Amino acid sequence: MFDYIIIGGGTAGCVLAARLSEKPNTTVALLEAGAAPDHVVLRCPAAAAVLARTGQWSTQLATLAQPGLNGRQVTLQTGQILGGSSATQPAHWQPAQREDYDHWAAEGNVGWGADDVLPYLHKAQAQLALDPDDAPHDLALASQFLQGAQSADYPLHADSLHFAGRGASLLKQLRHQGVRQTAASAYLQRTTLERTNLRVFTEAHAMRILIDHHRAVGVEFVHAGQTMQLHAAGEVVLCSGAIGSAHLLMLSGIGPHKQLVQKGIATVHHLPGVGQTLHDHLCLTLPMRTPHATNPLALTLGGLWTFARAWRQWRSTHSGLLAGNFNPAGAFIVSEDHLRTPDLQVSLYTQPWAAREHMLGWASGYACSLHLLRPASRGRVALASKDPFAAPVVDPDYLGVRFDMERMVRGFKVMRTILEQPSLKTLGGVELASTARARNDVEIEHFLRENAHSAHHMAGTCRMGNSADDVVDAQLRVHGIAALRVVDASVMPRLVSADPLATTLMIAEKAADLLQAGMA
């Protein structure tokens, strides 16, 4: 019997396990489907560029065919390791725009406005203890990008640590003393894991939440080949991400009644919003080929030799080319001049293979990615079957709303304008034929439909609010079920206009206080 059972040892789960177990008389169990992050490559900042693609430490889910992407399926990646996506995705510390949080509060979520959440953002940032310097090896190209953004009428900001708004800056990488910083490394340090009141189960696959008379009392899971149960005297906290949390709720009989019945699951509580309003940041990469080497780690024989030397340097001193994630700078931009808050982001990749879809092969160059920060399109997560090991049905409905395509086309033009500024033109970069022929709106739209992909920033499937279609209240308690909360990106009423990692950490920090207040 534990006071708290946390299902999911990802970004939010690590925070909660650490904070709730700070009190010696409070017992906490943390369940994570993945393994402990023991491999040295997980500590290398540069590895973030490719970790999620390997599949070794992440779950790869294929969406339904997307009409907005010419019928293509898109692969969604979620971290399956202690630390979750904070350990596998190339994330940055980016608090969202002030208006993002104020929008949550305006929808009736008291306590979630920008001024309310700022102390928790500061608390999480302090815990990460990030290195003060940015772009240790690729500052020259980052500076040229920032000059280009400034020439395109986007002001420069000192950093990306605050509610900066429209403009460009260096990006704060998740790095501490040259080593990648994750939710697991920052919160579940050795002294934390040695607490006698904290039990961490890795490679533990949750099957269902145990419910008794509309109260969560525990979890059933598979660990080391055995089906086991744990029981909670206090609360069960679901931290399995935008896809996993909605999926487990439905497997436990909490969700849309009609769907549960169709899959042979007894309805514990009809909650129609579970799995609905899925949304994500859609991405598009624009690679630039250069006539001479701009990146020492290009996919060439020389680049591979340089990589081998850089790996030895990082292993011995945690410095050098591999002490960064090759995404040192970015710009928050607007699709329409009258907008006060950015709805698009352009990110620079100094190693083109570090971008999601680089398309350069062995050529030298760099790349930029465009992110749609405020998608209007909404999708869903649904049950494929009642088998807990079967992947759910995932349909983000990318570009399902025409307005999203219009903004992406405008953003593509802004990204191209930045890349055509004199500061970057000196590199001699040229577009590939596939992008160069996308000049007018129709051609750009076709290129988008054929090449856009996910930023893996899924959110919204257990939406916070007070309407009949919402899943949790402002205290993150599941409507209609006692002693059950959801704490992860799935509760965001609207996905934030930034990398969601900082916001997810903030949600967990705030949730820890909410839980402890409830226990008191």
C-alpha positions as a printed NumPy array, in Angstrom:
array([[  0.   ,   0.   ,   0.   ],
       [  1.344,   3.405,  -1.046],
       [  0.088,   6.906,  -0.402],
       [  0.563,   7.785,  -4.078],
       [  0.893,   5.664,  -7.19 ],
       [  2.284,   7.493, -10.23 ],
       [  1.683,   5.779, -13.572],
       [  4.291,   6.962, -16.057],
       [  7.872,   7.915, -15.278],
       [  8.194,  10.499, -18.021],
       [  8.684,  14.251, -17.819],
       [  5.882,  14.88 , -15.312],
       [  6.112,  11.589, -13.441],
       [  9.74 ,  12.126, -12.424],
       [  8.881,  15.537, -10.974],
       [  5.988,  14.174,  -8.938],
       [  7.944,  11.192,  -7.637],
       [ 10.699,  13.482,  -6.395],
       [  8.454,  16.145,  -4.871],
       [  5.919,  13.835,  -3.214],
       [  8.624,  11.656,  -1.661],
       [ 10.381,  14.646,  -0.075],
       [  8.299,  13.995,   3.033],
       [  9.743,  10.834,   4.649],
       [  6.366,   9.676,   5.937],
       [  4.767,   9.778,   2.455],
       [  5.154,   6.591,   0.415],
       [  5.295,   6.805,  -3.37 ],
       [  5.369,   4.203,  -6.151],
       [  6.448,   5.202,  -9.663],
       [  5.737,   2.903, -12.619],
       [  7.529,   3.345, -15.948],
       [  7.062,   1.092, -18.979],
       [ 10.595,   1.775, -20.192],
       [ 13.987,   1.072, -18.693],
       [ 16.31 ,   3.112, -16.511],
       [ 18.441,   5.614, -18.515],
       [ 21.757,   3.853, -17.99 ],
       [ 23.338,   4.101, -21.454],
       [ 26.033,   6.76 , -21.817],
       [ 24.653,   7.993, -25.151],
       [ 21.553,   9.233, -23.318],
       [ 23.756,  11.727, -21.478],
       [ 25.279,  13.24 , -24.623],
       [ 23.524,  16.487, -25.686],
       [ 24.193,  15.874, -29.377],
       [ 22.487,  12.49 , -29.248],
       [ 19.145,  14.241, -28.778],
       [ 19.123,  14.839, -32.519],
       [ 18.691,  11.145, -33.309],
       [ 17.651,   9.329, -30.122],
       [ 13.906,   9.382, -30.72 ],
       [ 14.335,   7.96 , -34.221],
       [ 16.114,   4.813, -33.063],
       [ 13.055,   3.312, -31.396],
       [ 15.241,   1.808, -28.68 ],
       [ 14.02 ,   4.226, -26.01 ],
       [ 10.766,   5.435, -27.542],
       [  7.424,   4.202, -28.766],
       [  6.781,   4.697, -32.473],
       [  3.089,   5.077, -33.314],
       [  1.726,   5.38 , -36.837],
       [ -1.243,   7.708, -37.198],
       [ -4.211,   6.999, -39.39 ],
       [ -3.782,   8.153, -42.973],
       [ -3.986,  11.949, -42.895],
       [ -6.168,  13.531, -45.604],
       [ -4.454,  16.876, -44.983],
       [ -1.093,  15.268, -45.784],
       [ -2.178,  13.575, -49.017],
       [ -3.08 ,  10.365, -47.225],
       [  0.31 ,   9.881, -45.596],
       [  0.694,   8.255, -42.198],
       [  2.895,  10.114, -39.724],
       [  5.065,   8.484, -37.081],
       [  4.604,   9.864, -33.571],
       [  7.359,   9.294, -31.035],
       [  6.98 ,   9.207, -27.268],
       [  9.802,   8.478, -24.86 ],
       [  9.651,   5.041, -23.25 ],
       [ 12.349,   5.376, -20.63 ],
       [ 12.646,   6.935, -17.206],
       [ 12.485,  10.625, -18.072],
       [ 10.179,  10.045, -21.026],
       [ 10.399,  12.412, -23.968],
       [ 12.654,  14.751, -21.981],
       [ 15.281,  12.013, -22.409],
       [ 14.724,  11.328, -26.111],
       [ 13.522,  14.513, -27.806],
       [ 15.766,  17.497, -28.72 ],
       [ 13.988,  19.799, -26.268],
       [ 14.781,  23.299, -25.028],
       [ 13.802,  25.347, -22.019],
       [ 11.076,  27.584, -23.424],
       [  8.371,  29.022, -21.188],
       [  5.296,  29.586, -23.318],
       [  3.859,  32.965, -24.202],
       [  2.082,  34.81 , -21.396],
       [ -1.123,  34.727, -23.42 ],
       [ -1.004,  30.906, -23.542],
       [ -1.421,  30.564, -19.795],
       [ -3.844,  33.467, -19.495],
       [ -6.   ,  31.722, -22.099],
       [ -6.162,  28.643, -19.863],
       [ -7.32 ,  30.786, -16.952],
       [ -9.843,  32.646, -19.107],
       [-11.503,  29.325, -19.88 ],
       [-12.299,  28.895, -16.194],
       [ -9.14 ,  27.172, -14.986],
       [ -8.49 ,  29.264, -11.896],
       [ -4.853,  29.335, -10.835],
       [ -3.367,  28.672, -14.274],
       [ -2.773,  32.223, -15.527],
       [  0.732,  33.435, -16.371],
       [  1.29 ,  35.109, -13.007],
       [  0.024,  31.981, -11.218],
       [  2.335,  29.536, -12.967],
       [  5.471,  31.695, -13.107],
       [  6.756,  30.565,  -9.66 ],
       [  6.505,  26.94 , -10.783],
       [  8.375,  27.675, -14.005],
       [ 11.132,  29.261, -11.93 ],
       [ 11.152,  26.275,  -9.59 ],
       [ 11.563,  23.818, -12.454],
       [ 14.238,  25.937, -14.126],
       [ 16.226,  26.072, -10.888],
       [ 15.997,  22.286, -10.549],
       [ 17.4  ,  21.778, -14.042],
       [ 20.444,  23.975, -13.236],
       [ 21.13 ,  24.578, -16.925],
       [ 24.513,  25.744, -18.187],
       [ 24.615,  29.543, -18.596],
       [ 26.262,  29.464, -22.029],
       [ 24.456,  28.667, -25.268],
       [ 25.638,  27.366, -28.644],
       [ 29.144,  26.38 , -27.499],
       [ 30.387,  25.271, -30.929],
       [ 27.958,  26.645, -33.521],
       [ 27.635,  30.225, -32.338],
       [ 28.878,  31.643, -35.668],
       [ 26.067,  30.128, -37.736],
       [ 23.556,  30.892, -34.977],
       [ 24.65 ,  34.536, -35.044],
       [ 24.189,  34.676, -38.809],
       [ 20.682,  33.274, -38.407],
       [ 19.839,  35.852, -35.732],
       [ 21.136,  38.639, -37.966],
       [ 18.927,  37.294, -40.739],
       [ 15.886,  37.279, -38.476],
       [ 16.649,  40.831, -37.393],
       [ 16.988,  41.928, -41.024],
       [ 13.571,  40.37 , -41.634],
       [ 12.164,  42.681, -38.946],
       [ 12.161,  40.28 , -36.003],
       [ 13.725,  41.823, -32.876],
       [ 16.462,  40.025, -30.986],
       [ 15.879,  38.85 , -27.423],
       [ 18.623,  38.245, -24.888],
       [ 17.459,  34.671, -24.234],
       [ 14.491,  32.305, -24.41 ],
       [ 13.968,  32.069, -20.652],
       [ 11.052,  34.45 , -20.335],
       [  7.726,  35.374, -21.959],
       [  9.639,  36.97 , -24.834],
       [  7.006,  37.133, -27.571],
       [  7.724,  37.876, -31.217],
       [ 11.435,  37.815, -32.05 ],
       [ 14.589,  35.704, -32.28 ],
       [ 17.102,  34.436, -29.745],
       [ 19.554,  31.728, -28.865],
       [ 17.737,  28.706, -27.453],
       [ 18.432,  27.435, -23.946],
       [ 19.564,  23.858, -24.364],
       [ 18.913,  21.198, -21.73 ],
       [ 22.493,  20.806, -20.619],
       [ 24.22 ,  20.791, -17.238],
       [ 28.041,  20.85 , -17.198],
       [ 28.13 ,  19.555, -20.758],
       [ 25.777,  16.651, -20.019],
       [ 22.206,  16.366, -21.231],
       [ 19.695,  17.255, -18.528],
       [ 16.389,  15.37 , -18.376],
       [ 13.519,  15.095, -15.927],
       [ 15.097,  11.895, -14.633],
       [ 18.618,  13.274, -14.209],
       [ 17.39 ,  16.526, -12.646],
       [ 14.743,  15.157, -10.302],
       [ 15.568,  11.495,  -9.704],
       [ 19.145,  11.901,  -8.601],
       [ 20.87 ,   9.11 ,  -6.717],
       [ 19.992,  10.526,  -3.308],
       [ 16.335,  10.727,  -4.367],
       [ 16.252,   7.161,  -5.648],
       [ 17.768,   5.986,  -2.359],
       [ 14.8  ,   7.267,  -0.362],
       [ 13.183,   4.363,   1.447],
       [  9.718,   5.807,   0.879],
       [ 10.105,   5.847,  -2.938],
       [  9.788,   2.677,  -5.021],
       [ 10.502,   2.866,  -8.742],
       [  9.324,   0.068, -11.038],
       [ 10.89 ,   0.19 , -14.51 ],
       [  9.712,  -2.004, -17.394],
       [  6.294,  -2.024, -15.729],
       [  3.414,  -1.878, -18.217],
       [  0.168,  -0.553, -16.742],
       [ -2.902,  -2.588, -17.725],
       [ -5.687,  -0.684, -15.992],
       [ -6.468,   1.615, -13.101],
       [ -8.336,  -0.149, -10.309],
       [-11.619,   1.597,  -9.539],
       [-13.911,   0.856,  -6.577],
       [-17.215,   2.734,  -6.319],
       [-15.95 ,   5.559,  -8.539],
       [-12.719,   5.898,  -6.576],
       [ -9.245,   5.03 ,  -7.876],
       [ -7.664,   2.551,  -5.487],
       [ -4.665,   1.199,  -7.391],
       [ -3.197,  -0.102, -10.622],
       [ -2.784,  -3.457, -12.317],
       [  0.423,  -3.869, -14.3  ],
       [  2.815,  -6.392, -15.787],
       [  6.341,  -6.474, -14.392],
       [  9.016,  -9.113, -15.009],
       [  6.449, -11.29 , -16.755],
       [  3.996, -11.25 , -13.858],
       [  0.668,  -9.467, -13.472],
       [  0.736,  -7.462, -10.26 ],
       [ -1.389,  -4.952,  -8.395],
       [ -0.491,  -2.002,  -6.208],
       [ -2.988,  -0.175,  -4.022],
       [ -3.103,   3.484,  -3.04 ],
       [ -4.249,   4.845,   0.298],
       [ -4.222,   8.358,  -1.142],
       [ -4.378,   8.994,  -4.889],
       [ -3.47 ,   7.506,  -8.245],
       [ -1.781,   9.974, -10.611],
       [ -1.698,   9.304, -14.334],
       [  1.369,  10.753, -16.113],
       [  1.519,   8.728, -19.317],
       [  1.382,  11.55 , -21.858],
       [ -1.204,  12.775, -24.323],
       [ -1.58 ,   9.378, -25.946],
       [ -0.864,   7.044, -23.029],
       [ -3.021,   8.747, -20.398],
       [ -6.143,   8.825, -22.569],
       [ -5.526,   5.229, -23.637],
       [ -5.213,   3.932, -20.067],
       [ -8.303,   5.806, -18.904],
       [-10.34 ,   4.118, -21.62 ],
       [ -8.833,   0.7  , -20.864],
       [ -9.97 ,   1.312, -17.278],
       [-13.559,   2.008, -18.317],
       [-13.353,   5.805, -18.175],
       [-14.224,   7.446, -21.465],
       [-16.884,   7.623, -24.191],
       [-19.49 ,   4.968, -23.324],
       [-20.248,   3.988, -26.913],
       [-16.592,   3.388, -27.738],
       [-15.995,   1.381, -24.559],
       [-18.979,  -0.882, -25.264],
       [-17.834,  -1.441, -28.845],
       [-14.48 ,  -2.708, -27.564],
       [-15.977,  -4.904, -24.855],
       [-14.954,  -2.757, -21.888],
       [-17.412,  -2.192, -19.055],
       [-18.124,   1.501, -18.563],
       [-17.056,   2.683, -15.121],
       [-17.723,   6.338, -15.895],
       [-18.939,   7.933, -19.117],
       [-16.521,  10.769, -19.867],
       [-16.891,  11.716, -23.545],
       [-13.886,  14.045, -23.688],
       [-11.282,  11.348, -23.029],
       [ -9.081,  11.044, -26.109],
       [-10.634,  14.034, -27.852],
       [ -9.065,  17.372, -28.912],
       [ -5.669,  15.831, -29.698],
       [ -3.41 ,  18.421, -31.278],
       [  0.271,  18.741, -32.074],
       [  2.84 ,  21.106, -33.544],
       [  3.152,  20.325, -37.244],
       [  6.651,  20.798, -38.735],
       [  8.249,  21.367, -42.09 ],
       [ 11.982,  21.315, -42.786],
       [ 13.74 ,  23.502, -45.354],
       [ 17.31 ,  22.222, -45.961],
       [ 20.025,  24.395, -47.481],
       [ 22.943,  22.815, -49.358],
       [ 26.259,  24.667, -49.276],
       [ 29.116,  24.4  , -51.798],
       [ 31.692,  24.085, -49.042],
       [ 31.704,  22.478, -45.614],
       [ 29.75 ,  24.53 , -43.095],
       [ 29.275,  21.68 , -40.665],
       [ 32.26 ,  19.632, -39.456],
       [ 30.01 ,  16.646, -38.726],
       [ 28.597,  16.316, -42.236],
       [ 27.81 ,  12.787, -43.413],
       [ 31.174,  12.385, -45.123],
       [ 34.279,  10.351, -44.358],
       [ 35.879,  13.475, -42.907],
       [ 32.78 ,  14.162, -40.883],
       [ 32.755,  10.646, -39.477],
       [ 36.416,  10.989, -38.485],
       [ 35.65 ,  14.315, -36.804],
       [ 32.732,  12.68 , -35.008],
       [ 34.978,   9.943, -33.61 ],
       [ 37.386,  12.531, -32.204],
       [ 34.507,  14.637, -30.877],
       [ 33.047,  11.593, -29.125],
       [ 36.336,  10.928, -27.366],
       [ 36.526,  14.585, -26.329],
       [ 32.997,  14.619, -24.954],
       [ 33.526,  11.355, -23.055],
       [ 36.617,  12.755, -21.359],
       [ 35.717,  16.43 , -20.795],
       [ 31.988,  16.859, -21.612],
       [ 32.919,  19.583, -24.071],
       [ 33.357,  20.117, -27.786],
       [ 31.156,  19.537, -30.812],
       [ 28.894,  17.016, -29.078],
       [ 28.14 ,  19.205, -26.06 ],
       [ 25.178,  20.813, -27.861],
       [ 22.101,  19.599, -29.728],
       [ 22.752,  21.409, -33.063],
       [ 19.599,  23.512, -32.665],
       [ 21.072,  26.686, -31.147],
       [ 18.709,  29.44 , -32.305],
       [ 15.144,  30.143, -33.314],
       [ 12.594,  32.833, -34.014],
       [  8.983,  33.193, -32.908],
       [  7.11 ,  34.689, -35.838],
       [  3.552,  35.671, -36.766],
       [  1.489,  34.579, -39.746],
       [ -0.346,  37.917, -39.822],
       [  1.015,  41.343, -38.916],
       [ -1.845,  42.207, -36.565],
       [ -1.169,  39.242, -34.25 ],
       [  0.294,  40.169, -30.871],
       [  1.38 ,  36.644, -29.968],
       [  3.505,  34.399, -32.228],
       [  1.732,  31.47 , -33.844],
       [  4.751,  30.03 , -35.689],
       [  8.37 ,  29.213, -34.881],
       [ 11.427,  28.865, -37.099],
       [ 14.33 ,  26.798, -35.729],
       [ 17.891,  26.62 , -37.045],
       [ 19.731,  23.288, -37.311],
       [ 23.453,  23.666, -37.828],
       [ 23.749,  19.966, -38.692],
       [ 21.061,  19.244, -41.291],
       [ 20.738,  15.607, -40.221],
       [ 19.676,  16.873, -36.794],
       [ 16.409,  18.197, -38.256],
       [ 13.41 ,  15.872, -38.34 ],
       [ 13.566,  15.432, -42.124],
       [ 16.87 ,  16.715, -43.5  ],
       [ 16.748,  15.412, -47.117],
       [ 20.368,  16.43 , -47.79 ],
       [ 21.916,  12.983, -47.837],
       [ 25.71 ,  13.315, -47.81 ],
       [ 25.754,  16.986, -48.782],
       [ 27.01 ,  19.746, -46.501],
       [ 24.662,  22.446, -45.307],
       [ 22.194,  23.471, -42.644],
       [ 18.426,  23.515, -42.244],
       [ 15.497,  25.371, -40.749],
       [ 12.24 ,  23.937, -39.475],
       [  8.867,  25.663, -39.346],
       [  6.519,  24.807, -36.459],
       [  2.789,  25.556, -36.424],
       [  2.396,  26.611, -32.793],
       [ -1.358,  27.146, -32.564],
       [ -3.085,  24.534, -34.684],
       [ -6.83 ,  24.891, -35.047],
       [ -7.167,  21.263, -36.148],
       [ -8.187,  18.722, -33.517],
       [ -7.902,  14.952, -33.643],
       [ -8.442,  12.022, -31.317],
       [ -7.001,   8.996, -29.575],
       [ -9.272,   5.939, -29.611],
       [ -9.179,   2.298, -28.605],
       [ -8.089,  -0.252, -31.194],
       [ -9.077,  -3.09 , -28.863],
       [ -9.351,  -3.886, -25.169],
       [ -5.868,  -5.441, -25.238],
       [ -3.621,  -3.194, -23.079],
       [ -0.643,  -4.074, -25.269],
       [ -2.352,  -3.035, -28.508],
       [ -1.463,   0.432, -29.738],
       [ -4.352,   2.905, -29.756],
       [ -5.803,   4.521, -32.846],
       [ -4.271,   7.978, -33.258],
       [ -5.66 ,  10.582, -35.644],
       [ -4.237,  14.125, -35.228],
       [ -6.189,  15.359, -38.292],
       [ -3.254,  17.514, -39.389],
       [ -4.343,  20.486, -41.522],
       [ -7.969,  19.453, -41.059],
       [ -8.828,  23.135, -40.689],
       [ -7.979,  25.234, -43.739],
       [ -6.666,  28.081, -41.594],
       [ -3.747,  25.895, -40.479],
       [ -2.58 ,  25.441, -44.059],
       [ -2.854,  29.163, -44.768],
       [ -0.641,  29.958, -41.779],
       [  1.914,  27.302, -42.685],
       [  2.199,  28.729, -46.202],
       [  2.771,  32.218, -44.803],
       [  5.276,  30.861, -42.301],
       [  7.174,  29.039, -45.048],
       [  7.571,  32.337, -46.868],
       [  8.863,  34.056, -43.719],
       [ 11.335,  31.222, -43.11 ],
       [ 12.574,  31.524, -46.678],
       [ 12.874,  35.307, -46.278],
       [ 15.099,  34.858, -43.209],
       [ 17.294,  32.372, -45.076],
       [ 17.664,  34.797, -47.986],
       [ 19.039,  37.637, -45.854],
       [ 22.631,  38.785, -46.559],
       [ 24.049,  37.351, -43.325],
       [ 23.131,  33.821, -44.445],
       [ 23.58 ,  34.35 , -48.165],
       [ 27.338,  34.601, -47.58 ],
       [ 27.32 ,  30.844, -46.908],
       [ 26.25 ,  30.188, -50.483],
       [ 23.357,  28.02 , -49.385],
       [ 20.871,  26.899, -52.021],
       [ 17.596,  25.063, -51.681],
       [ 17.106,  21.56 , -53.011],
       [ 15.158,  21.229, -56.239],
       [ 12.135,  19.89 , -54.338],
       [ 11.789,  23.092, -52.315],
       [ 13.148,  25.555, -54.883],
       [ 10.259,  24.826, -57.236],
       [  7.716,  25.576, -54.495],
       [  7.348,  29.296, -55.207],
       [  3.668,  30.225, -55.266],
       [  1.034,  29.343, -52.68 ],
       [ -0.26 ,  26.301, -54.559],
       [  3.242,  24.846, -54.962],
       [  4.146,  25.527, -51.327],
       [  0.906,  23.898, -50.203],
       [  1.711,  20.789, -52.245],
       [  5.197,  20.627, -50.73 ],
       [  3.694,  20.962, -47.246],
       [  1.21 ,  18.154, -47.779],
       [  3.964,  15.875, -49.056],
       [  6.627,  16.656, -46.446],
       [  5.185,  18.05 , -43.193],
       [  5.722,  15.916, -40.102],
       [  5.181,  15.9  , -36.359],
       [  7.168,  17.792, -33.743],
       [  5.976,  15.116, -31.283],
       [  4.385,  17.723, -29.025],
       [  1.015,  16.007, -28.583],
       [ -1.433,  17.49 , -26.066],
       [ -5.06 ,  18.031, -25.11 ],
       [ -6.566,  14.531, -24.847],
       [ -7.474,  14.868, -21.138],
       [ -8.387,  18.515, -21.369],
       [ -8.619,  20.69 , -18.254],
       [-11.867,  22.594, -17.79 ],
       [-15.381,  22.567, -16.427],
       [-17.5  ,  21.702, -19.463],
       [-19.098,  18.326, -20.175],
       [-16.36 ,  17.585, -22.721],
       [-13.47 ,  18.249, -20.337],
       [-11.687,  15.461, -18.472],
       [-10.047,  17.079, -15.432],
       [-10.805,  20.144, -13.332],
       [ -8.404,  22.942, -12.402],
       [ -7.051,  20.731,  -9.607],
       [ -6.285,  18.091, -12.287],
       [ -8.851,  15.711, -10.748],
       [-10.667,  13.44 , -13.193],
       [-14.324,  14.432, -13.357],
       [-16.511,  11.82 , -11.688],
       [-13.711,   9.674, -10.237],
       [-12.303,  10.33 ,  -6.776],
       [ -8.579,  10.047,  -5.966],
       [ -7.531,  10.079,  -9.628],
       [ -5.62 ,  12.899, -11.328],
       [ -3.933,  13.38 , -14.673],
       [ -0.669,  15.32 , -14.733],
       [  1.013,  15.712, -18.127],
       [  0.638,  17.529, -21.451],
       [ -2.718,  15.865, -22.067],
       [ -4.425,  18.303, -19.659],
       [ -3.44 ,  21.423, -21.624],
       [ -6.655,  23.135, -22.783],
       [ -4.631,  24.469, -25.699],
       [ -1.096,  23.431, -26.604],
       [  1.363,  26.159, -25.69 ],
       [  3.158,  28.238, -28.324],
       [  6.609,  26.843, -27.496],
       [  8.426,  23.621, -26.777],
       [  6.048,  22.065, -24.202],
       [  8.741,  20.617, -21.933],
       [  9.031,  23.628, -19.605],
       [  5.253,  23.832, -19.337],
       [  4.942,  20.113, -18.602],
       [  7.512,  20.422, -15.81 ],
       [  5.581,  23.414, -14.482],
       [  2.312,  21.463, -14.505],
       [  3.955,  18.703, -12.475],
       [  5.507,  21.13 ,  -9.982],
       [  2.114,  22.759,  -9.44 ],
       [  0.403,  19.366,  -9.239],
       [  2.759,  18.304,  -6.447],
       [  1.547,  21.245,  -4.375],
       [ -2.083,  20.451,  -5.223],
       [ -1.653,  16.83 ,  -4.172],
       [  0.109,  17.675,  -0.936],
       [ -2.562,  20.241,  -0.112],
       [ -5.21 ,  17.586,  -0.708],
       [ -3.429,  15.092,   1.522],
       [ -3.17 ,  17.709,   4.27 ]])
